[in-house]
Amino acid sequence: MRKAEELLVALAAALLLVGILSSANAATDPNDVSNLNLLFTSLNSAQQLTNWKQSGGDPCGENWKGVTCSNSKVSEIKIPGLGLSGNMGYQLDKFTSLTVFDISNNNLGNQLPYQLPPNLQRLNLANCGFSGLLPYSISLMSPLKYLNVSRNQFSGQVTLQFTSLTSLTTLDFSYNAMSDNLPQSFQFLTSIHDMYLQNNQFAGTLDVLATLPLQNLNVENNRFTGWVPEQLKSINPKTSGNQLSTGPAPPPPPGTPPATRPNRNRGSGGGGSSNNSGGGGGGSSGIGAGAIVGIVISVLVVGAIAAFFILKRRSRRKPSADLEKLNNRPFAPQPPHEVEESKPPQISAAANMKAFDEPSVISLRPPPIDRLKSFDEDDVTAMPIVTPKKVNIAPIDAKSFSVADLQIATDSFNVENLIGEGSIGRVFRAQLDDGKVVAVKKINASVLSNSDDFLAIVSEISLLHHPNIVELIGYCCEHGQHLLVYEFHKNGSLHEFLYLSDEYTKPLTWNSRVKIALGTARALEYLHEVCSPSVIHKNFKSANILLDNELSPHLSDCALASLVSEPDQASGYSAPEVAMSGVYTIKSDVYSFGVVMLELLTGRTPFDSSRPRSEQSLVRWATPQLHDIDALSKMVDPALKSLYPVKSLSRFADVIALCVQPEPEFRPPMSEVVQALVRLVQRANMSKRTFGNDGAARAGSGDADDYTP
Ligand SMILES: *[C@@H]1O[C@H](CO)[C@@H](O)[C@H](O)[C@H]1NC(C)=O
Ligand SMILES: *[C@@H]1O[C@H](CO)[C@@H](O)[C@H](O)[C@H]1NC(C)=O
């Protein structure tokens, strides 16, 4: 007994020593190795990245260009100005120890992923050819000190939330095409010293900057109006090229932030050491360091016994930490009445309805637990909650209509205005007072009778803003009626387009099909991976993909999953595990997405009882043939009249094969699907210049012109 124990203790001590030695002089963390391998491959394995490898290797030990490590984890990637092309892969968020990421002055086209390394202090994306909106994940990087996105083509209203960016000292948005008012949440930038907004199309006043501790400010060549705030005059801001008024400023209009400085205590919160982040956070990292010192002393002085107990404790801690993480994950959306008073509600700038492509309102969502800053891998239990628990949930950001309004707009829900009918309810075309045409969804009383549930759903939908998701305009909750008012898409659904076209509508070209697949993939990626908690669609099908004038897709029925009761197994969209258990996951959405891609490829419905038995189920018939070029060319929608690039077709089929795998765990996350489709478009662009400008869903490229009569 005693002998055995001694042996065990000695063994433990030996193990511990080895552990200490190896961590001091370590090979790179294997996760970071594979993340770098993927980044390298995605960046077209550029030769300029000296020493980098496509698989394996030891980035920390082998001096990979631009890579710096700390405790065998990759802490910095600085690869500016290397003429890199390609994209950055879809796993940047897995670089959890990365604090500096500089890829500026490269040629990365329009390939900025949503998910960025979550704990960055410095992020430089300048001059890379990016466009569209800034990735929302930047809003969640509370340690961020330096943000440079200058000299790209980022456009539209800034939809980032700056509430958590209280450590940010330098922000450079210059030389882009950003527009509309400055975000109200700029007022939380309590550490900001240098702000460069020049050469954009920002409008409105500079009032939100008044209370910030700025030392340098450049707002030249925008469309700002009003006066330079009195508080900023001492720093001599650069303001030429605007329509700013000179002369004494009037007293600030009501509604502007108070002229006092924001509470500095909250400022330190973002750094992870404040009170509201829980004394446990700061304190525990101290204990962590203390524990390490303690261990070393124990080894030297007390020796093996202490080591034995520490080892034993460690081995017990890890699994429980993981469990805790799982249990804490907020799956249920927060109801709207949890609005807290601790912070002023975010006032979104006036909704910009002229271009509903551009999200006009910030979605206020709590960051997911797994993005929180972690200090020490060994100390997961004590992981500080950096983000304050209290989270602002936007009030319903949609117009409330009366039943009478909608009755007039739909001509008393006249069947002539009926444009769709599903299990949830009927959809009517409606014309509002101002002439605007909208779609009104009248929810069946059988699926929803409780108005509180309805308002919770409305609040959730009103937080969703993505160019490929149908935008909610308003709702009506009156006299026991529950209606949703959406933007209207004249071209109807993909289902109609594929199967109900008459001889006057031209069939979809291959390029349009790829564009529709990519756009809807981006919509699902947004629901699954950007929204937090993830939104499972549950009813993904071609009838829920609406097409606009440019044939860009808009996914409908998002956040209505709670109203979808039974899986419609006969539809052919349900993943096998859903048919068996009735449980939906994001991976069951991925399966349904694969089915829609099959529809795009074959022009066949997912289930067709008019066909021979072996061909009735589209997935069962098509999947065995997806990797065979000859079989593929026979499967392809005859309406395409063989007008498609064969390579593109077979890559499209490869993506389908991944999505419709029977095992949910093998199906890729939607971000991977998006990347695969982006690569497909890129390659097609290289081989054929007429493919459409960037393959982005929003591109109103020449492709659409083929269709306009
Ligand atoms: C941002 O990056 C651009 C391009 O490299 C550079 O010219 C500019 O000085 C940077 N801005 C700041 C504030 O560092
Ligand atoms: C944190 O809380 C303690 C006790 O409540 C207080 O003494 C201290 O001043 C607070 N620190 C900050 C930074 O607010």
XYZ file of C-alpha atoms and ligand atoms in Angstrom:
737
model
C 0.000 0.000 0.000
C 2.603 2.472 1.164
C 5.005 1.426 -1.568
C 2.376 1.943 -4.217
C 1.541 5.358 -2.926
C 5.182 6.406 -2.865
C 5.631 5.214 -6.370
C 2.636 7.163 -7.505
C 3.889 10.299 -5.796
C 7.286 9.969 -7.384
C 5.716 9.457 -10.761
C 3.538 12.495 -10.291
C 6.528 14.610 -9.365
C 8.411 13.456 -12.427
C 5.459 14.203 -14.645
C 5.116 17.629 -13.156
C 8.757 18.471 -13.720
C 8.496 17.372 -17.304
C 5.418 19.524 -17.642
C 7.150 22.600 -16.287
C 10.194 22.112 -18.462
C 8.225 21.552 -21.620
C 5.987 24.552 -21.083
C 9.053 26.725 -20.730
C 10.454 25.567 -24.049
C 7.446 24.229 -25.790
C 6.287 23.134 -29.154
C 3.310 25.078 -30.417
C -0.132 24.305 -29.147
C -1.534 21.787 -31.666
C -4.768 23.730 -32.123
C -2.872 26.823 -33.103
C -0.739 24.762 -35.488
C -3.779 23.518 -37.352
C -5.321 27.001 -37.330
C -2.161 28.395 -38.923
C -2.041 25.514 -41.409
C -5.561 26.373 -42.506
C -4.808 30.084 -42.680
C -1.790 29.318 -44.846
C -3.787 27.126 -47.215
C -6.560 29.718 -47.429
C -4.006 32.398 -48.255
C -3.053 30.341 -51.285
C 0.067 29.026 -49.529
C 1.909 32.208 -50.408
C 5.662 31.861 -50.722
C 6.131 35.148 -48.901
C 5.014 33.381 -45.734
C 8.430 31.857 -45.192
C 8.607 28.689 -43.095
C 4.816 28.347 -42.961
C 3.469 24.852 -43.631
C 0.218 23.463 -44.950
C 0.154 20.815 -42.303
C 1.947 20.281 -39.063
C 5.117 22.082 -38.097
C 6.059 24.126 -35.051
C 5.303 27.783 -35.722
C 6.713 28.940 -32.402
C 9.933 26.955 -32.714
C 10.502 27.315 -36.448
C 10.306 31.062 -36.763
C 7.278 31.240 -39.063
C 7.208 34.641 -40.682
C 5.177 37.156 -38.708
C 4.192 34.691 -35.991
C 4.996 35.429 -32.360
C 4.228 33.071 -29.524
C 3.762 33.291 -25.829
C 3.649 30.152 -23.703
C 3.504 28.014 -26.836
C 0.317 29.690 -28.027
C 0.282 31.988 -31.001
C -0.063 35.509 -29.664
C 0.691 37.680 -32.691
C 0.285 37.358 -36.445
C 1.772 40.285 -38.322
C 1.844 39.710 -42.062
C 1.210 43.136 -43.623
C 2.194 44.111 -47.124
C 3.121 40.680 -48.458
C 0.893 40.799 -51.522
C -1.209 37.993 -50.060
C -4.364 36.928 -51.867
C -7.004 34.322 -51.239
C -8.900 34.472 -47.983
C -8.363 33.979 -44.283
C -10.229 30.734 -43.798
C -13.089 30.192 -41.465
C -11.349 29.423 -38.214
C -9.929 32.742 -37.142
C -12.123 32.674 -34.060
C -10.186 29.649 -32.858
C -7.061 31.777 -32.309
C -8.094 32.472 -28.765
C -4.689 33.620 -27.540
C -4.044 35.979 -30.391
C -3.701 39.598 -29.311
C -2.280 41.180 -32.462
C -3.571 40.504 -35.958
C -2.196 42.635 -38.769
C -2.944 41.638 -42.343
C -3.011 45.180 -43.701
C -1.906 46.101 -47.201
C -2.657 42.765 -48.795
C -5.031 41.869 -51.555
C -7.739 39.844 -49.875
C -10.637 40.889 -52.091
C -13.974 40.677 -50.455
C -13.163 37.783 -48.216
C -13.449 39.052 -44.683
C -14.950 36.341 -42.464
C -17.515 37.224 -39.813
C -15.549 35.463 -37.140
C -12.327 37.113 -36.088
C -9.942 36.183 -33.292
C -11.994 37.043 -30.210
C -9.408 38.472 -27.831
C -7.465 40.880 -29.993
C -5.867 44.039 -28.679
C -4.716 45.215 -32.091
C -6.554 44.553 -35.332
C -5.319 45.978 -38.608
C -7.361 45.252 -41.722
C -6.332 48.393 -43.581
C -6.031 48.469 -47.338
C -7.085 44.911 -48.172
C -9.947 45.552 -50.602
C -12.718 44.602 -48.170
C -16.252 45.858 -48.676
C -19.681 45.543 -47.136
C -20.216 45.841 -43.416
C -17.652 45.480 -40.671
C -17.956 42.052 -39.028
C -20.120 42.243 -35.955
C -17.660 40.126 -33.992
C -15.508 43.241 -33.569
C -18.183 44.532 -31.188
C -17.369 41.694 -28.827
C -13.601 42.222 -28.656
C -13.538 43.980 -25.346
C -9.705 44.003 -24.999
C -9.350 45.868 -28.301
C -7.071 48.923 -28.167
C -6.284 49.556 -31.822
C -8.651 49.123 -34.742
C -7.606 50.085 -38.262
C -9.884 49.354 -41.213
C -8.889 52.320 -43.327
C -8.557 52.297 -47.107
C -11.117 49.618 -47.873
C -14.625 49.939 -49.296
C -16.617 49.315 -46.135
C -19.959 50.961 -46.677
C -23.288 51.795 -45.146
C -24.146 52.696 -41.619
C -21.729 51.509 -38.941
C -23.580 48.681 -37.244
C -20.876 47.757 -34.780
C -21.689 48.146 -31.112
C -19.046 50.068 -29.233
C -20.516 49.449 -25.816
C -17.811 46.971 -24.820
C -14.898 48.628 -26.565
C -13.929 50.697 -23.583
C -10.200 50.005 -23.990
C -10.032 51.272 -27.545
C -7.533 54.108 -27.902
C -7.145 54.299 -31.683
C -9.829 53.925 -34.308
C -9.148 54.434 -38.007
C -12.133 54.258 -40.363
C -10.671 56.655 -42.910
C -10.987 56.250 -46.688
C -14.032 53.995 -46.861
C -17.622 54.579 -47.948
C -19.283 54.517 -44.549
C -22.417 56.598 -44.282
C -25.213 57.829 -42.050
C -24.896 59.141 -38.511
C -22.101 58.175 -36.196
C -23.241 55.366 -33.900
C -24.574 56.523 -30.551
C -22.534 53.807 -28.874
C -19.394 55.832 -29.673
C -20.135 57.435 -26.318
C -18.757 54.295 -24.635
C -15.300 54.759 -26.142
C -14.000 56.048 -22.861
C -10.320 55.472 -23.674
C -10.269 56.815 -27.197
C -7.394 59.147 -28.074
C -7.129 59.058 -31.837
C -10.043 58.856 -34.203
C -9.770 59.028 -37.987
C -13.030 59.218 -39.894
C -11.890 61.256 -42.886
C -12.976 60.560 -46.435
C -16.202 58.706 -45.828
C -19.816 59.754 -46.278
C -20.751 60.146 -42.650
C -23.592 62.568 -41.988
C -25.335 64.128 -39.004
C -23.585 65.939 -36.189
C -20.401 65.365 -34.236
C -22.241 65.678 -30.925
C -21.637 62.098 -29.815
C -17.900 62.800 -29.793
C -18.189 65.743 -27.431
C -17.444 63.929 -24.207
C -14.711 61.602 -25.444
C -11.101 62.014 -24.248
C -9.857 62.605 -27.789
C -6.420 63.985 -28.589
C -6.548 63.656 -32.374
C -9.638 63.809 -34.507
C -9.942 63.928 -38.265
C -13.406 64.071 -39.835
C -12.442 65.750 -43.106
C -14.372 65.160 -46.311
C -17.630 63.788 -44.985
C -21.132 65.247 -44.855
C -21.213 66.310 -41.254
C -23.476 69.183 -40.279
C -24.008 71.173 -37.105
C -21.202 72.564 -34.959
C -17.877 71.260 -33.748
C -18.559 70.511 -30.070
C -17.086 73.131 -27.763
C -15.227 70.477 -25.754
C -13.249 69.398 -28.823
C -12.055 72.802 -29.984
C -8.897 72.616 -27.868
C -7.550 69.641 -29.818
C -7.930 71.425 -33.182
C -9.805 68.694 -34.996
C -9.421 68.490 -38.776
C -12.878 69.238 -40.123
C -12.599 70.688 -43.622
C -14.715 69.330 -46.430
C -17.964 69.152 -44.443
C -21.004 71.389 -44.075
C -20.220 72.326 -40.507
C -21.460 75.656 -39.202
C -19.063 78.182 -37.841
C -19.746 80.725 -35.183
C -21.001 80.103 -31.698
C -22.818 76.827 -31.275
C -26.353 76.880 -29.926
C -27.082 75.005 -26.730
C -27.066 71.286 -27.484
C -30.417 70.022 -28.676
C -32.281 67.642 -26.409
C -31.375 64.045 -26.931
C -27.641 64.533 -27.282
C -25.488 62.886 -24.665
C -24.875 64.910 -21.519
C -21.793 67.102 -21.566
C -20.222 65.292 -18.660
C -17.662 62.603 -19.231
C -18.968 59.072 -19.139
C -18.346 57.063 -16.027
C -14.736 55.990 -16.120
C -15.307 52.973 -13.914
C -17.140 51.288 -16.646
C -14.199 52.058 -18.874
C -11.863 49.873 -16.940
C -14.446 47.127 -17.097
C -13.542 46.238 -20.639
C -9.983 45.569 -19.568
C -11.165 42.712 -17.470
C -10.203 44.033 -14.066
C -13.247 45.917 -12.967
C -15.785 45.287 -10.303
C -18.730 44.467 -12.482
C -16.748 41.802 -14.224
C -16.626 40.059 -10.905
C -13.810 40.261 -8.397
C -13.360 36.615 -9.238
C -11.932 37.575 -12.599
C -9.049 39.779 -11.565
C -8.468 37.954 -8.347
C -8.382 34.527 -9.818
C -5.735 35.319 -12.400
C -3.632 36.516 -9.500
C -4.259 33.265 -7.730
C -3.347 31.473 -10.946
C 0.071 33.115 -10.977
C 0.449 32.543 -7.286
C -0.381 28.915 -7.738
C 2.379 28.505 -10.287
C 4.932 30.049 -7.941
C 3.554 27.825 -5.230
C 3.963 24.763 -7.366
C 7.583 25.538 -8.108
C 8.338 26.107 -4.439
C 6.476 22.978 -3.505
C 8.534 20.988 -5.937
C 11.742 22.340 -4.508
C 10.857 22.274 -0.841
C 7.999 20.001 0.024
C 8.478 17.979 -3.129
C 6.382 15.279 -4.470
C 3.464 15.153 -2.078
C 2.193 18.615 -2.815
C 2.682 17.989 -6.502
C 0.665 14.868 -6.284
C -2.282 16.687 -4.781
C -2.110 19.544 -7.232
C -2.057 17.172 -10.133
C -4.982 15.329 -8.703
C -6.912 18.550 -8.287
C -6.151 19.711 -11.793
C -7.313 16.555 -13.382
C -10.602 16.938 -11.625
C -11.109 20.561 -12.507
C -11.042 20.446 -16.245
C -14.055 18.324 -17.029
C -16.209 20.131 -14.541
C -15.203 23.406 -16.149
C -16.374 22.198 -19.500
C -19.637 21.060 -18.067
C -20.107 24.377 -16.419
C -19.495 26.102 -19.717
C -22.091 23.974 -21.370
C -24.641 24.564 -18.697
C -24.115 28.267 -18.768
C -24.613 28.573 -22.455
C -27.661 30.678 -22.979
C -29.763 28.808 -25.440
C -33.004 30.617 -24.918
C -33.348 34.092 -26.328
C -33.689 36.772 -23.707
C -37.177 38.137 -23.420
C -37.454 41.803 -24.240
C -38.562 42.947 -20.813
C -35.126 42.269 -19.388
C -33.977 45.686 -20.423
C -31.674 46.967 -17.744
C -31.284 50.465 -16.570
C -27.562 50.236 -15.981
C -26.809 51.656 -19.377
C -28.767 54.074 -21.434
C -30.729 52.315 -24.130
C -29.055 52.429 -27.488
C -30.653 54.896 -29.764
C -30.295 53.647 -33.245
C -29.875 56.288 -35.838
C -32.867 56.974 -37.987
C -33.769 53.897 -39.906
C -32.561 54.134 -43.416
C -35.315 52.636 -45.460
C -34.112 53.686 -48.859
C -31.735 50.780 -48.959
C -33.084 47.899 -46.987
C -29.973 46.021 -47.934
C -28.106 47.887 -45.271
C -28.928 46.851 -41.761
C -30.050 50.042 -40.113
C -30.194 48.979 -36.516
C -27.669 47.427 -34.263
C -28.624 44.074 -32.898
C -27.920 43.939 -29.230
C -26.988 40.483 -28.307
C -25.001 39.122 -25.444
C -21.695 37.709 -26.588
C -21.606 33.949 -26.388
C -19.821 32.462 -23.433
C -17.168 30.785 -25.514
C -15.960 34.102 -26.876
C -15.170 35.466 -23.470
C -11.628 36.286 -22.739
C -9.749 33.427 -21.227
C -6.490 34.047 -19.476
C -5.006 30.727 -18.726
C -5.941 27.458 -20.254
C -5.417 25.707 -16.943
C -7.684 28.012 -15.151
C -10.901 27.645 -17.028
C -13.039 27.446 -13.932
C -11.992 30.873 -12.881
C -12.549 32.366 -16.292
C -13.660 35.901 -15.646
C -16.918 37.070 -17.000
C -15.548 40.109 -18.771
C -18.792 41.216 -20.225
C -21.239 42.570 -17.740
C -24.118 40.192 -17.148
C -26.616 42.933 -17.660
C -27.343 43.119 -21.327
C -29.375 45.586 -23.217
C -32.047 44.003 -25.292
C -33.450 46.370 -27.819
C -37.087 47.127 -27.472
C -39.095 45.922 -30.426
C -37.696 47.831 -33.313
C -40.581 47.561 -35.696
C -43.686 49.565 -36.307
C -46.887 48.577 -34.574
C -49.871 48.430 -36.930
C -53.542 48.232 -36.054
C -55.776 45.519 -37.453
C -57.689 48.269 -39.226
C -54.505 49.505 -40.951
C -53.768 46.067 -42.293
C -57.347 45.395 -43.249
C -57.309 48.445 -45.460
C -53.885 47.553 -46.836
C -54.937 44.048 -47.835
C -58.445 44.918 -48.968
C -59.847 42.970 -45.993
C -57.455 40.086 -46.569
C -58.921 39.554 -49.963
C -57.943 36.240 -51.551
C -56.822 38.208 -54.568
C -53.989 39.437 -52.393
C -53.100 36.000 -51.092
C -49.524 35.252 -52.103
C -48.704 32.249 -49.996
C -49.948 29.810 -47.447
C -48.008 27.620 -45.082
C -48.423 25.768 -41.824
C -47.930 28.964 -39.843
C -50.411 31.079 -41.698
C -51.320 32.925 -44.863
C -49.317 35.660 -46.500
C -50.969 38.615 -48.196
C -49.670 41.328 -50.405
C -50.539 44.689 -48.906
C -50.163 48.312 -49.830
C -49.581 50.774 -47.020
C -50.811 54.385 -46.865
C -47.578 55.687 -48.300
C -47.877 53.392 -51.310
C -45.233 50.966 -50.114
C -45.997 47.349 -50.935
C -45.358 44.863 -48.132
C -46.093 41.240 -47.288
C -48.364 40.560 -44.321
C -48.192 37.195 -42.603
C -51.311 36.347 -40.629
C -50.385 33.771 -38.025
C -52.901 31.017 -37.444
C -54.524 31.064 -34.019
C -53.859 27.329 -33.852
C -50.091 27.800 -33.741
C -50.028 30.854 -31.489
C -52.631 32.240 -29.168
C -50.520 33.970 -26.549
C -49.674 37.604 -27.221
C -46.670 37.625 -24.892
C -45.113 34.793 -26.880
C -45.865 36.692 -30.027
C -44.206 39.878 -28.789
C -41.149 37.886 -27.739
C -40.940 36.480 -31.252
C -41.385 39.922 -32.793
C -38.613 41.285 -30.627
C -36.301 38.499 -31.701
C -37.061 38.953 -35.386
C -36.582 42.690 -35.106
C -32.991 42.059 -34.001
C -32.138 40.209 -37.197
C -30.495 42.353 -39.834
C -28.741 40.792 -42.738
C -28.842 41.547 -46.452
C -30.028 37.994 -47.104
C -32.729 37.865 -44.479
C -36.201 39.239 -45.124
C -36.514 42.420 -43.095
C -39.353 42.842 -40.623
C -41.141 46.155 -41.029
C -43.821 45.888 -38.408
C -46.323 43.777 -36.570
C -49.837 43.840 -35.294
C -51.001 42.417 -32.018
C -54.593 43.411 -31.447
C -57.942 41.748 -30.851
C -56.274 38.348 -30.611
C -54.774 38.764 -34.074
C -51.067 38.252 -34.674
C -49.586 39.574 -37.882
C -46.095 40.220 -39.150
C -45.340 42.836 -41.777
C -42.301 42.149 -43.949
C -40.591 43.750 -46.894
C -42.044 42.439 -50.132
C -40.059 40.666 -52.808
C -41.626 40.871 -56.174
C -39.927 37.895 -57.716
C -41.532 35.433 -55.327
C -39.814 32.399 -53.900
C -37.107 30.173 -55.267
C -39.630 27.356 -55.195
C -41.910 29.240 -57.572
C -38.987 30.228 -59.723
C -37.747 26.683 -60.110
C -40.994 24.837 -60.524
C -43.816 27.186 -61.380
C -42.225 29.323 -64.048
C -44.235 29.834 -67.156
C -42.717 30.034 -70.566
C -42.164 33.772 -70.218
C -39.847 33.547 -67.235
C -36.398 32.538 -68.245
C -34.872 29.748 -66.184
C -32.228 30.613 -63.619
C -28.714 30.652 -65.029
C -25.983 28.710 -63.309
C -24.460 31.912 -61.958
C -27.754 32.941 -60.408
C -28.061 29.551 -58.779
C -24.615 29.833 -57.245
C -25.424 33.342 -56.091
C -28.644 32.159 -54.466
C -26.818 29.322 -52.715
C -24.112 31.659 -51.432
C -26.562 34.320 -50.257
C -28.723 31.873 -48.351
C -25.616 30.209 -46.935
C -24.593 33.601 -45.592
C -28.047 34.076 -44.083
C -27.824 30.746 -42.256
C -24.249 31.467 -41.219
C -25.506 34.700 -39.674
C -28.314 32.937 -37.812
C -26.092 30.107 -36.581
C -22.784 31.753 -35.937
C -23.234 35.477 -35.591
C -26.460 35.559 -33.635
C -26.055 34.630 -30.055
C -27.662 32.455 -28.991
C -27.769 30.739 -32.354
C -31.035 30.885 -34.214
C -32.094 27.550 -35.705
C -34.302 28.112 -38.717
C -36.030 24.725 -38.620
C -37.995 25.304 -41.799
C -35.356 25.935 -44.413
C -36.740 25.229 -47.885
C -36.885 26.782 -51.314
C -40.337 28.205 -50.622
C -38.788 30.288 -47.830
C -36.146 31.834 -50.057
C -37.477 34.998 -51.651
C -35.805 36.580 -54.628
C -35.533 40.290 -55.319
C -35.227 42.092 -58.613
C -31.575 41.181 -58.881
C -32.355 37.582 -57.942
C -30.530 38.025 -54.664
C -31.993 35.688 -52.057
C -33.738 36.730 -48.842
C -34.486 34.051 -46.290
C -37.939 34.284 -44.738
C -39.522 32.829 -41.599
C -36.413 33.391 -39.508
C -36.905 33.144 -35.753
C -40.296 31.551 -36.257
C -39.021 28.096 -35.324
C -41.144 27.974 -32.193
C -44.232 28.064 -34.390
C -43.152 25.137 -36.548
C -44.696 22.154 -34.873
C -44.205 18.804 -36.520
C -41.411 18.068 -38.923
C -42.940 17.638 -42.318
C -41.126 14.440 -43.130
C -42.772 13.985 -46.458
C -41.282 17.264 -47.639
C -37.857 15.774 -48.205
C -36.070 18.594 -46.336
C -35.813 16.979 -42.908
C -32.526 15.534 -41.776
C -32.687 11.852 -40.849
C -32.109 12.529 -37.156
C -35.015 14.980 -37.128
C -37.280 12.366 -38.631
C -36.181 10.001 -35.876
C -36.070 12.223 -32.832
C -37.907 15.378 -33.807
C -34.960 17.372 -32.460
C -33.674 20.214 -34.611
C -30.146 21.570 -34.437
C -28.086 23.907 -36.550
C -26.815 20.783 -38.271
C -30.325 19.833 -39.316
C -30.529 23.265 -40.965
C -27.280 22.458 -42.778
C -28.873 19.288 -44.114
C -31.923 21.198 -45.369
C -29.560 23.686 -46.972
C -27.910 20.825 -48.857
C -31.331 19.746 -50.085
C -31.997 23.236 -51.458
C -28.637 23.153 -53.226
C -29.710 19.860 -54.770
C -32.867 21.549 -55.987
C -30.751 24.278 -57.567
C -28.562 21.699 -59.242
C -31.230 19.326 -60.487
C -34.346 21.468 -60.760
C -36.191 18.672 -58.962
C -38.337 18.933 -55.843
C -37.040 17.140 -52.738
C -39.867 14.658 -52.911
C -41.745 13.861 -56.087
C -44.283 11.056 -56.010
C -44.818 11.295 -59.760
C -41.367 9.891 -60.450
C -40.254 6.260 -60.437
C -39.821 4.958 -56.928
C -36.039 5.069 -56.963
C -36.092 8.732 -57.939
C -38.801 9.999 -55.589
C -36.505 11.092 -52.798
C -34.104 13.609 -54.245
C -31.382 13.060 -51.649
C -31.496 9.293 -51.925
C -31.429 9.405 -55.697
C -28.796 12.105 -56.121
C -26.198 11.586 -53.401
C -24.625 8.388 -54.745
C -23.952 10.183 -58.013
C -22.506 13.444 -56.719
C -18.876 12.497 -57.199
C -19.235 11.184 -60.710
C -18.876 13.850 -63.394
C -20.772 11.893 -66.028
C -23.630 11.092 -63.723
C -23.669 14.711 -62.596
C -24.060 16.051 -66.067
C -27.089 13.798 -66.491
C -28.572 14.949 -63.204
C -28.281 18.627 -63.879
C -31.418 20.695 -64.441
C -32.261 20.368 -68.163
C -33.428 23.993 -68.055
C -29.756 24.981 -67.879
C -29.338 23.642 -71.402
C -25.777 22.559 -70.551
C -24.753 26.174 -69.931
C -22.578 25.752 -66.890
C -18.871 25.402 -66.137
C -18.263 21.731 -65.404
C -15.709 22.428 -62.680
C -18.053 24.756 -60.885
C -20.805 22.149 -61.087
C -18.668 19.452 -59.556
C -17.467 21.725 -56.738
C -21.079 22.662 -56.062
C -21.864 18.944 -55.870
C -18.993 18.436 -53.417
C -20.500 20.985 -51.056
C -23.877 19.274 -51.303
C -22.343 15.922 -50.446
C -20.905 17.409 -47.258
C -24.192 18.990 -46.191
C -26.502 16.026 -46.678
C -24.382 13.494 -44.814
C -26.546 11.319 -42.571
C -24.343 11.955 -39.508
C -25.025 15.473 -38.251
C -21.570 15.799 -36.682
C -19.884 15.393 -40.062
C -21.840 18.175 -41.722
C -19.798 21.376 -41.919
C -20.739 24.564 -40.088
C -22.309 27.149 -42.381
C -19.215 29.354 -42.263
C -17.338 26.538 -43.957
C -20.044 26.200 -46.573
C -19.846 29.936 -47.229
C -16.095 29.735 -47.659
C -16.374 26.796 -50.023
C -18.909 28.642 -52.156
C -16.820 31.806 -52.097
C -13.845 29.832 -53.354
C -15.995 28.331 -56.072
C -17.019 31.797 -57.215
C -13.441 33.044 -57.020
C -12.088 30.292 -59.175
C -14.877 30.797 -61.643
C -13.963 34.495 -61.689
C -10.414 33.675 -62.519
C -11.294 31.383 -65.360
C -14.171 33.417 -66.706
C -14.408 37.140 -66.313
C -18.118 37.369 -66.934
C -19.086 35.418 -63.885
C -20.315 38.442 -61.919
C -18.294 40.922 -59.966
C -17.539 39.359 -56.627
C -20.030 36.630 -56.125
C -21.228 38.400 -53.024
C -24.879 37.959 -52.434
C -25.532 41.632 -52.693
C -23.840 42.025 -55.997
C -26.235 43.445 -58.487
C -24.013 42.137 -61.199
C -24.638 41.861 -64.846
C -25.875 38.391 -64.178
C -29.289 39.639 -63.288
C -29.588 41.524 -66.517
C -30.060 38.272 -68.346
C -33.482 38.106 -66.798
C -35.023 41.493 -66.979
C -37.476 41.301 -69.821
C -3.949 52.418 -40.687
O -3.350 51.717 -41.734
C -2.988 52.527 -42.848
C -2.495 51.625 -43.945
O -1.453 50.833 -43.503
C -1.941 53.521 -42.397
O -1.606 54.369 -43.467
C -2.501 54.351 -41.251
O -1.516 55.202 -40.741
C -3.004 53.464 -40.136
N -3.686 54.268 -39.144
C -3.296 54.351 -37.890
C -4.067 55.226 -37.020
O -2.333 53.740 -37.453
C -14.571 47.811 -6.428
O -15.374 47.508 -5.332
C -14.735 47.748 -4.084
C -15.658 47.260 -2.992
O -17.011 47.342 -3.393
C -14.421 49.235 -3.986
O -13.763 49.517 -2.749
C -13.511 49.644 -5.123
O -13.271 51.022 -5.112
C -14.157 49.261 -6.446
N -13.208 49.491 -7.523
C -13.562 50.055 -8.662
C -12.490 50.137 -9.690
O -14.687 50.438 -8.886
